[in-house]
Amino acid sequence: MKSNIKTEADIQGMRVAGRLASELLDMLEGKVRPGITTGQIDQWVHDHMVNVQKTIPATLGYAPPGYTPYPASCCTSVNHQVCHGIPGNKLLKNGDIVNIDVTVIKDGYHGDSSRMYIVGEGSIAARRLCETTYDCMWLGIAQIRPGATLGDIGHAIQTHAEKNGFSVVREFCGHGIGKKFHEEPQVLHYGRPGTGEKLVPGMIFTVEPMINAGRREIRELADGWTIVTKDHSLSAQWEHTVLVTETGYEILTQSEGTPAPSRLVTGA
Ligand code: MF3
Ligand code: CO
Ligand code: CO
């Protein structure tokens, strides 16, 4: 299936939704501390969406074919949880790493972003995984320009992850996004240069690599959503929603508090 090209009005709507998603993640900076629960995070996210932003939590009740409706307004994936962790009474403790993934709907448009949060003081191994995964996301994004291919993105991510001794999760990928949460294309986080769909200005998709410290195999928990590493090794993920422009790319999930691009792509 072919990816759709957004209109100027769509792009404007996606900029707004993207900024709002990023502002939710800003709101959480400093709050993810030892002693809080993942359910508390969900409460903050939900209240800020509904009461402050007047956005709709895209994940709440989201039920792709074969899934039960997702019960929360964000995903909180702790330590060996890869993605889709369901917020609840899990207490965060010093040294935990948490991916918080939020998706808002504003005026019909979806904004999807996630960041890693380190609870208290992270171990050197945990910090290295989070930083390497951030660099992976950015090295993938840096490939984006008209004429490049989806395989170029995947290859850049995979090469950097494996060079650092980590592995790339294969079962979940980035995705086109717009009026629908998940659209074409599938953006694999591994691959070969020059393969796959060619990028065209006006395409919008996410780049959201899931990188494991150990082996790449995963398992789904009995809740029907939470994905964990089979070997219980730590896993990290970062996500931006990105527009393909005439000359390169524009990050749509940007706000005051967005972390600076990786030095591996700015050369700083
Ligand atoms: N936000 C996730 C993504 O990046 C999807 C979460 S779907 C949910 O695609 F139902 F698990 F929340
Ligand atoms: Co996404
Ligand atoms: Co997401």
CSV table of N, CA and C in Angstrom, one decimal, residues 74-210:
chain,number,residue,atom,x,y,z
A,74,CYS,N,-1.8,6.6,28.3
A,74,CYS,CA,-0.4,6.6,27.8
A,74,CYS,C,0.1,5.2,28.0
A,75,CYS,N,1.3,4.9,27.5
A,75,CYS,CA,1.9,3.6,27.8
A,75,CYS,C,3.2,3.9,28.7
A,76,THR,N,3.4,3.1,29.7
A,76,THR,CA,4.5,3.3,30.6
A,76,THR,C,5.2,1.9,30.6
A,77,SER,N,6.4,1.9,30.0
A,77,SER,CA,7.1,0.6,29.8
A,77,SER,C,8.4,0.7,30.7
A,78,VAL,N,8.4,-0.1,31.7
A,78,VAL,CA,9.5,0.0,32.7
A,78,VAL,C,10.5,-1.2,32.5
A,79,ASN,N,11.8,-0.8,32.5
A,79,ASN,CA,12.9,-1.7,32.5
A,79,ASN,C,12.9,-2.7,31.4
A,80,HIS,N,12.5,-4.0,31.6
A,80,HIS,CA,12.5,-5.0,30.5
A,80,HIS,C,11.3,-4.9,29.7
A,81,GLN,N,10.3,-4.1,30.1
A,81,GLN,CA,9.1,-3.9,29.2
A,81,GLN,C,9.5,-3.1,28.0
A,82,VAL,N,9.2,-3.6,26.8
A,82,VAL,CA,9.6,-3.0,25.6
A,82,VAL,C,8.7,-1.9,25.1
A,83,CYS,N,7.4,-2.2,25.2
A,83,CYS,CA,6.4,-1.2,24.8
A,83,CYS,C,5.0,-1.6,25.3
A,84,HIS,N,4.1,-0.6,25.2
A,84,HIS,CA,2.7,-0.9,25.5
A,84,HIS,C,2.4,-1.3,27.0
A,85,GLY,N,3.4,-1.0,27.9
A,85,GLY,CA,3.2,-1.2,29.3
A,85,GLY,C,1.9,-0.5,29.8
A,86,ILE,N,1.1,-1.2,30.5
A,86,ILE,CA,-0.2,-0.6,31.0
A,86,ILE,C,0.1,0.1,32.4
A,87,PRO,N,-0.2,1.4,32.5
A,87,PRO,CA,0.0,2.0,33.8
A,87,PRO,C,-0.9,1.4,34.9
A,88,GLY,N,-0.4,1.3,36.1
A,88,GLY,CA,-1.1,0.7,37.2
A,88,GLY,C,-0.5,1.0,38.5
A,89,ASN,N,-0.5,0.0,39.4
A,89,ASN,CA,0.0,0.3,40.8
A,89,ASN,C,1.5,-0.1,40.9
A,90,LYS,N,2.2,-0.2,39.8
A,90,LYS,CA,3.6,-0.5,39.8
A,90,LYS,C,4.4,0.7,40.4
A,91,LEU,N,5.1,0.5,41.5
A,91,LEU,CA,5.9,1.6,42.1
A,91,LEU,C,7.2,1.8,41.5
A,92,LEU,N,7.6,3.0,41.1
A,92,LEU,CA,8.9,3.2,40.5
A,92,LEU,C,9.9,3.4,41.6
A,93,LYS,N,11.1,2.8,41.3
A,93,LYS,CA,12.2,2.8,42.3
A,93,LYS,C,13.5,3.4,41.7
A,94,ASN,N,14.3,3.8,42.5
A,94,ASN,CA,15.6,4.4,42.1
A,94,ASN,C,16.3,3.5,41.1
A,95,GLY,N,16.7,4.0,39.9
A,95,GLY,CA,17.4,3.2,38.9
A,95,GLY,C,16.5,2.7,37.8
A,96,ASP,N,15.2,2.7,38.0
A,96,ASP,CA,14.3,2.2,36.9
A,96,ASP,C,14.4,3.1,35.7
A,97,ILE,N,14.2,2.5,34.5
A,97,ILE,CA,14.1,3.4,33.3
A,97,ILE,C,12.6,3.1,32.8
A,98,VAL,N,12.0,4.2,32.4
A,98,VAL,CA,10.6,4.2,31.9
A,98,VAL,C,10.5,4.9,30.6
A,99,ASN,N,9.9,4.2,29.7
A,99,ASN,CA,9.4,4.9,28.4
A,99,ASN,C,8.0,5.3,28.6
A,100,ILE,N,7.7,6.6,28.4
A,100,ILE,CA,6.4,7.1,28.5
A,100,ILE,C,6.0,7.5,27.0
A,101,ASP,N,4.9,6.9,26.5
A,101,ASP,CA,4.5,7.1,25.1
A,101,ASP,C,3.1,7.7,25.1
A,102,VAL,N,3.0,8.9,24.6
A,102,VAL,CA,1.7,9.6,24.6
A,102,VAL,C,1.2,9.9,23.1
A,103,THR,N,0.0,9.7,22.9
A,103,THR,CA,-0.6,10.1,21.6
A,103,THR,C,-1.9,10.9,21.8
A,104,VAL,N,-1.9,12.1,21.3
A,104,VAL,CA,-3.1,13.0,21.5
A,104,VAL,C,-3.8,13.0,20.1
A,105,ILE,N,-5.1,13.3,20.2
A,105,ILE,CA,-5.9,13.7,19.0
A,105,ILE,C,-6.3,15.2,19.2
A,106,LYS,N,-6.0,16.0,18.3
A,106,LYS,CA,-6.4,17.4,18.3
A,106,LYS,C,-7.0,17.8,17.0
A,107,ASP,N,-8.3,18.2,17.0
A,107,ASP,CA,-9.0,18.6,15.7
A,107,ASP,C,-8.8,17.5,14.7
A,108,GLY,N,-8.9,16.2,15.1
A,108,GLY,CA,-8.8,15.1,14.2
A,108,GLY,C,-7.5,14.6,13.9
A,109,TYR,N,-6.4,15.3,14.3
A,109,TYR,CA,-5.0,14.9,14.0
A,109,TYR,C,-4.3,14.3,15.2
A,110,HIS,N,-3.5,13.3,14.9
A,110,HIS,CA,-2.7,12.5,15.9
A,110,HIS,C,-1.3,13.1,16.0
A,111,GLY,N,-0.9,13.2,17.3
A,111,GLY,CA,0.6,13.5,17.6
A,111,GLY,C,1.1,12.5,18.5
A,112,ASP,N,2.2,11.8,18.2
A,112,ASP,CA,2.7,10.6,18.8
A,112,ASP,C,4.2,10.8,19.2
A,113,SER,N,4.5,10.7,20.5
A,113,SER,CA,5.9,10.9,20.8
A,113,SER,C,6.2,10.1,22.1
A,114,SER,N,7.4,9.7,22.3
A,114,SER,CA,7.8,9.0,23.6
A,114,SER,C,9.2,9.4,23.9
A,115,ARG,N,9.5,9.4,25.2
A,115,ARG,CA,10.8,9.6,25.8
A,115,ARG,C,11.1,8.6,26.8
A,116,MET,N,12.4,8.5,27.1
A,116,MET,CA,12.9,7.7,28.3
A,116,MET,C,13.0,8.6,29.5
A,117,TYR,N,12.6,8.1,30.7
A,117,TYR,CA,12.8,8.8,31.9
A,117,TYR,C,13.6,7.9,32.8
A,118,ILE,N,14.6,8.5,33.5
A,118,ILE,CA,15.4,7.7,34.4
A,118,ILE,C,15.0,8.1,35.8
A,119,VAL,N,14.6,7.1,36.6
A,119,VAL,CA,14.1,7.3,37.9
A,119,VAL,C,15.2,7.4,38.9
A,120,GLY,N,15.4,8.6,39.5
A,120,GLY,CA,16.6,8.8,40.4
A,120,GLY,C,17.8,8.7,39.6
A,121,GLU,N,18.8,7.9,40.1
A,121,GLU,CA,20.1,7.7,39.5
A,121,GLU,C,20.1,6.4,38.7
A,122,GLY,N,20.3,6.5,37.4
A,122,GLY,CA,20.4,5.3,36.6
A,122,GLY,C,21.7,4.7,36.6
A,123,SER,N,21.8,3.4,36.4
A,123,SER,CA,23.1,2.7,36.3
A,123,SER,C,23.8,3.1,35.0
A,124,ILE,N,25.1,2.9,35.0
A,124,ILE,CA,25.8,3.3,33.7
A,124,ILE,C,25.2,2.5,32.6
A,125,ALA,N,24.9,1.2,32.8
A,125,ALA,CA,24.4,0.4,31.7
A,125,ALA,C,23.0,0.9,31.2
A,126,ALA,N,22.2,1.3,32.1
A,126,ALA,CA,20.9,1.8,31.8
A,126,ALA,C,21.0,3.1,31.0
A,127,ARG,N,21.9,4.0,31.5
A,127,ARG,CA,22.0,5.3,30.8
A,127,ARG,C,22.6,5.1,29.4
A,128,ARG,N,23.5,4.2,29.3
A,128,ARG,CA,24.1,3.9,28.0
A,128,ARG,C,23.1,3.4,27.0
A,129,LEU,N,22.2,2.5,27.5
A,129,LEU,CA,21.1,2.0,26.6
A,129,LEU,C,20.2,3.2,26.2
A,130,CYS,N,19.8,4.0,27.1
A,130,CYS,CA,18.8,5.1,26.8
A,130,CYS,C,19.5,6.1,25.8
A,131,GLU,N,20.8,6.4,26.0
A,131,GLU,CA,21.5,7.3,25.1
A,131,GLU,C,21.7,6.7,23.7
A,132,THR,N,22.1,5.5,23.7
A,132,THR,CA,22.3,4.9,22.4
A,132,THR,C,21.0,4.8,21.6
A,133,THR,N,19.9,4.5,22.3
A,133,THR,CA,18.6,4.4,21.6
A,133,THR,C,18.2,5.8,21.1
A,134,TYR,N,18.5,6.8,21.9
A,134,TYR,CA,18.2,8.2,21.4
A,134,TYR,C,19.1,8.5,20.1
A,135,ASP,N,20.3,8.1,20.2
A,135,ASP,CA,21.2,8.3,19.0
A,135,ASP,C,20.6,7.5,17.8
A,136,CYS,N,20.2,6.3,18.1
A,136,CYS,CA,19.6,5.5,17.0
A,136,CYS,C,18.4,6.2,16.3
A,137,MET,N,17.5,6.7,17.2
A,137,MET,CA,16.3,7.4,16.6
A,137,MET,C,16.8,8.6,15.7
A,138,TRP,N,17.8,9.4,16.2
A,138,TRP,CA,18.2,10.5,15.5
A,138,TRP,C,19.0,10.2,14.2
A,139,LEU,N,19.8,9.1,14.3
A,139,LEU,CA,20.5,8.7,13.1
A,139,LEU,C,19.5,8.2,12.0
A,140,GLY,N,18.4,7.6,12.4
A,140,GLY,CA,17.4,7.2,11.5
A,140,GLY,C,16.7,8.5,10.9
A,141,ILE,N,16.3,9.4,11.8
A,141,ILE,CA,15.7,10.7,11.3
A,141,ILE,C,16.6,11.4,10.3
A,142,ALA,N,17.9,11.4,10.6
A,142,ALA,CA,18.8,12.2,9.8
A,142,ALA,C,18.9,11.7,8.3
A,143,GLN,N,18.4,10.5,8.1
A,143,GLN,CA,18.4,9.9,6.7
A,143,GLN,C,17.2,10.5,5.9
A,144,ILE,N,16.3,11.2,6.6
A,144,ILE,CA,15.0,11.5,5.9
A,144,ILE,C,15.2,12.7,5.0
A,145,ARG,N,14.9,12.5,3.7
A,145,ARG,CA,14.9,13.6,2.7
A,145,ARG,C,14.3,12.9,1.5
A,146,PRO,N,13.7,13.8,0.6
A,146,PRO,CA,13.1,13.2,-0.7
A,146,PRO,C,14.1,12.3,-1.4
A,147,GLY,N,13.7,11.2,-1.8
A,147,GLY,CA,14.6,10.3,-2.6
A,147,GLY,C,15.3,9.2,-1.7
A,148,ALA,N,15.4,9.5,-0.4
A,148,ALA,CA,15.9,8.4,0.5
A,148,ALA,C,14.8,7.4,0.6
A,149,THR,N,15.2,6.2,1.2
A,149,THR,CA,14.2,5.2,1.3
A,149,THR,C,14.0,4.8,2.8
A,150,LEU,N,12.9,4.1,3.0
A,150,LEU,CA,12.6,3.6,4.4
A,150,LEU,C,13.8,2.7,4.8
A,151,GLY,N,14.3,1.9,3.9
A,151,GLY,CA,15.4,1.1,4.3
A,151,GLY,C,16.7,1.8,4.8
A,152,ASP,N,16.8,3.0,4.3
A,152,ASP,CA,18.0,3.9,4.7
A,152,ASP,C,17.8,4.2,6.2
A,153,ILE,N,16.6,4.5,6.6
A,153,ILE,CA,16.3,4.8,8.0
A,153,ILE,C,16.6,3.6,8.9
A,154,GLY,N,16.0,2.4,8.5
A,154,GLY,CA,16.2,1.2,9.3
A,154,GLY,C,17.6,0.8,9.4
A,155,HIS,N,18.3,1.0,8.3
A,155,HIS,CA,19.7,0.6,8.3
A,155,HIS,C,20.6,1.4,9.2
A,156,ALA,N,20.3,2.7,9.2
A,156,ALA,CA,21.1,3.6,10.1
A,156,ALA,C,20.9,3.2,11.6
A,157,ILE,N,19.6,2.9,11.9
A,157,ILE,CA,19.3,2.6,13.3
A,157,ILE,C,19.9,1.2,13.7
A,158,GLN,N,19.7,0.2,12.8
A,158,GLN,CA,20.2,-1.1,13.1
A,158,GLN,C,21.8,-1.1,13.3
A,159,THR,N,22.4,-0.4,12.4
A,159,THR,CA,23.9,-0.4,12.4
A,159,THR,C,24.4,0.2,13.7
A,160,HIS,N,23.8,1.3,14.2
A,160,HIS,CA,24.3,1.9,15.4
A,160,HIS,C,24.0,1.1,16.6
A,161,ALA,N,22.8,0.5,16.6
A,161,ALA,CA,22.4,-0.4,17.8
A,161,ALA,C,23.4,-1.6,17.9
A,162,GLU,N,23.6,-2.2,16.8
A,162,GLU,CA,24.4,-3.4,16.8
A,162,GLU,C,25.9,-3.1,17.1
A,163,LYS,N,26.3,-2.0,16.6
A,163,LYS,CA,27.7,-1.6,16.8
A,163,LYS,C,28.0,-1.4,18.3
A,164,ASN,N,26.9,-1.1,19.0
A,164,ASN,CA,27.0,-0.9,20.5
A,164,ASN,C,26.6,-2.2,21.3
A,165,GLY,N,26.5,-3.3,20.6
A,165,GLY,CA,26.2,-4.5,21.3
A,165,GLY,C,24.7,-4.8,21.6
A,166,PHE,N,23.9,-3.9,21.1
A,166,PHE,CA,22.4,-4.0,21.4
A,166,PHE,C,21.7,-4.6,20.2
A,167,SER,N,20.4,-4.9,20.4
A,167,SER,CA,19.6,-5.5,19.4
A,167,SER,C,18.3,-4.7,19.1
A,168,VAL,N,17.8,-4.8,17.9
A,168,VAL,CA,16.6,-4.1,17.4
A,168,VAL,C,15.4,-5.0,17.5
A,169,VAL,N,14.3,-4.6,18.1
A,169,VAL,CA,13.1,-5.3,18.1
A,169,VAL,C,12.5,-5.2,16.7
A,170,ARG,N,12.0,-6.4,16.2
A,170,ARG,CA,11.5,-6.5,14.8
A,170,ARG,C,10.0,-6.4,14.7
A,171,GLU,N,9.3,-6.8,15.8
A,171,GLU,CA,7.9,-7.0,15.7
A,171,GLU,C,7.1,-5.7,15.7
A,172,PHE,N,7.7,-4.6,16.1
A,172,PHE,CA,7.0,-3.3,16.1
A,172,PHE,C,7.8,-2.3,15.4
A,173,CYS,N,7.1,-1.3,14.8
A,173,CYS,CA,7.8,-0.4,13.9
A,173,CYS,C,7.2,1.0,14.0
A,174,GLY,N,7.8,1.9,13.4
A,174,GLY,CA,7.2,3.3,13.2
A,174,GLY,C,6.1,3.1,12.2
A,175,HIS,N,5.3,4.2,12.0
A,175,HIS,CA,4.1,4.1,11.2
A,175,HIS,C,3.7,5.5,10.6
A,176,GLY,N,3.1,5.5,9.5
A,176,GLY,CA,2.4,6.7,9.0
A,176,GLY,C,1.4,7.1,10.0
A,177,ILE,N,1.1,8.4,10.1
A,177,ILE,CA,0.2,8.9,11.1
A,177,ILE,C,-0.5,10.2,10.5
A,178,GLY,N,-1.7,10.5,10.9
A,178,GLY,CA,-2.4,11.6,10.5
A,178,GLY,C,-3.8,11.7,11.1
A,179,LYS,N,-4.8,11.6,10.3
A,179,LYS,CA,-6.2,11.5,10.8
A,179,LYS,C,-6.4,10.1,11.4
A,180,LYS,N,-5.6,9.1,11.0
A,180,LYS,CA,-5.6,7.8,11.7
A,180,LYS,C,-4.3,7.7,12.5
A,181,PHE,N,-4.4,6.9,13.6
A,181,PHE,CA,-3.3,6.7,14.5
A,181,PHE,C,-2.2,5.9,13.8
A,182,HIS,N,-2.5,4.8,13.2
A,182,HIS,CA,-1.5,4.0,12.5
A,182,HIS,C,-1.9,3.8,11.0
A,183,GLU,N,-1.1,4.4,10.1
A,183,GLU,CA,-1.3,4.3,8.7
A,183,GLU,C,-0.1,3.7,8.0
A,184,GLU,N,-0.2,3.6,6.7
A,184,GLU,CA,1.0,3.3,5.9
A,184,GLU,C,1.9,4.5,5.9
A,185,PRO,N,3.2,4.3,5.9
A,185,PRO,CA,4.0,3.1,5.7
A,185,PRO,C,4.4,2.5,7.0
A,186,GLN,N,4.8,1.3,7.0
A,186,GLN,CA,5.5,0.7,8.2
A,186,GLN,C,7.0,1.1,8.1
A,187,VAL,N,7.5,1.7,9.2
A,187,VAL,CA,8.8,2.2,9.2
A,187,VAL,C,9.7,1.2,10.1
A,188,LEU,N,10.3,0.2,9.4
A,188,LEU,CA,11.1,-0.8,10.2
A,188,LEU,C,12.4,-0.1,10.7
A,189,HIS,N,12.8,-0.6,11.9
A,189,HIS,CA,14.0,0.0,12.5
A,189,HIS,C,15.2,-0.9,12.2
A,190,TYR,N,15.1,-1.6,11.1
A,190,TYR,CA,16.3,-2.4,10.6
A,190,TYR,C,16.1,-2.5,9.1
A,191,GLY,N,17.1,-2.8,8.4
A,191,GLY,CA,17.0,-3.0,7.0
A,191,GLY,C,18.2,-2.6,6.2
A,192,ARG,N,18.0,-2.6,4.9
A,192,ARG,CA,19.2,-2.4,4.0
A,192,ARG,C,19.0,-1.1,3.2
A,193,PRO,N,20.1,-0.4,3.0
A,193,PRO,CA,20.1,0.9,2.3
A,193,PRO,C,19.5,0.8,0.9
A,194,GLY,N,18.7,1.8,0.5
A,194,GLY,CA,18.2,1.8,-0.8
A,194,GLY,C,17.0,0.9,-1.1
A,195,THR,N,16.5,0.2,0.0
A,195,THR,CA,15.4,-0.7,-0.2
A,195,THR,C,14.1,0.0,0.4
A,196,GLY,N,12.9,-0.5,-0.1
A,196,GLY,CA,11.7,0.0,0.5
A,196,GLY,C,11.2,1.3,-0.2
A,197,GLU,N,10.1,1.7,0.3
A,197,GLU,CA,9.4,2.9,-0.3
A,197,GLU,C,10.4,4.1,-0.3
A,198,LYS,N,10.3,4.9,-1.4
A,198,LYS,CA,11.0,6.2,-1.5
A,198,LYS,C,10.3,7.3,-0.8
A,199,LEU,N,11.0,8.1,-0.1
A,199,LEU,CA,10.4,9.2,0.7
A,199,LEU,C,10.0,10.4,-0.3
A,200,VAL,N,8.9,10.9,0.0
A,200,VAL,CA,8.3,12.0,-0.8
A,200,VAL,C,7.9,13.2,0.1
A,201,PRO,N,8.1,14.4,-0.3
A,201,PRO,CA,7.6,15.5,0.6
A,201,PRO,C,6.2,15.4,0.9
A,202,GLY,N,5.8,15.7,2.1
A,202,GLY,CA,4.4,15.6,2.5
A,202,GLY,C,4.0,14.3,3.2
A,203,MET,N,5.0,13.3,3.2
A,203,MET,CA,4.7,12.1,4.0
A,203,MET,C,5.0,12.4,5.5
A,204,ILE,N,4.2,11.8,6.4
A,204,ILE,CA,4.4,12.0,7.8
A,204,ILE,C,4.4,10.6,8.4
A,205,PHE,N,5.4,10.3,9.2
A,205,PHE,CA,5.5,9.0,9.9
A,205,PHE,C,6.3,9.2,11.2
A,206,THR,N,6.2,8.1,12.0
A,206,THR,CA,7.0,8.1,13.2
A,206,THR,C,8.3,7.3,13.0
A,207,VAL,N,9.3,7.7,13.8
A,207,VAL,CA,10.5,6.9,14.0
A,207,VAL,C,10.6,6.6,15.5
A,208,GLU,N,10.6,5.3,15.8
A,208,GLU,CA,10.4,4.9,17.2
A,208,GLU,C,11.1,3.6,17.6
A,209,PRO,N,12.4,3.6,17.4
A,209,PRO,CA,13.1,2.3,17.6
A,209,PRO,C,13.0,1.8,19.1
A,210,MET,N,12.8,0.5,19.2
A,210,MET,CA,12.9,-0.2,20.4
A,210,MET,C,14.2,-1.0,20.4
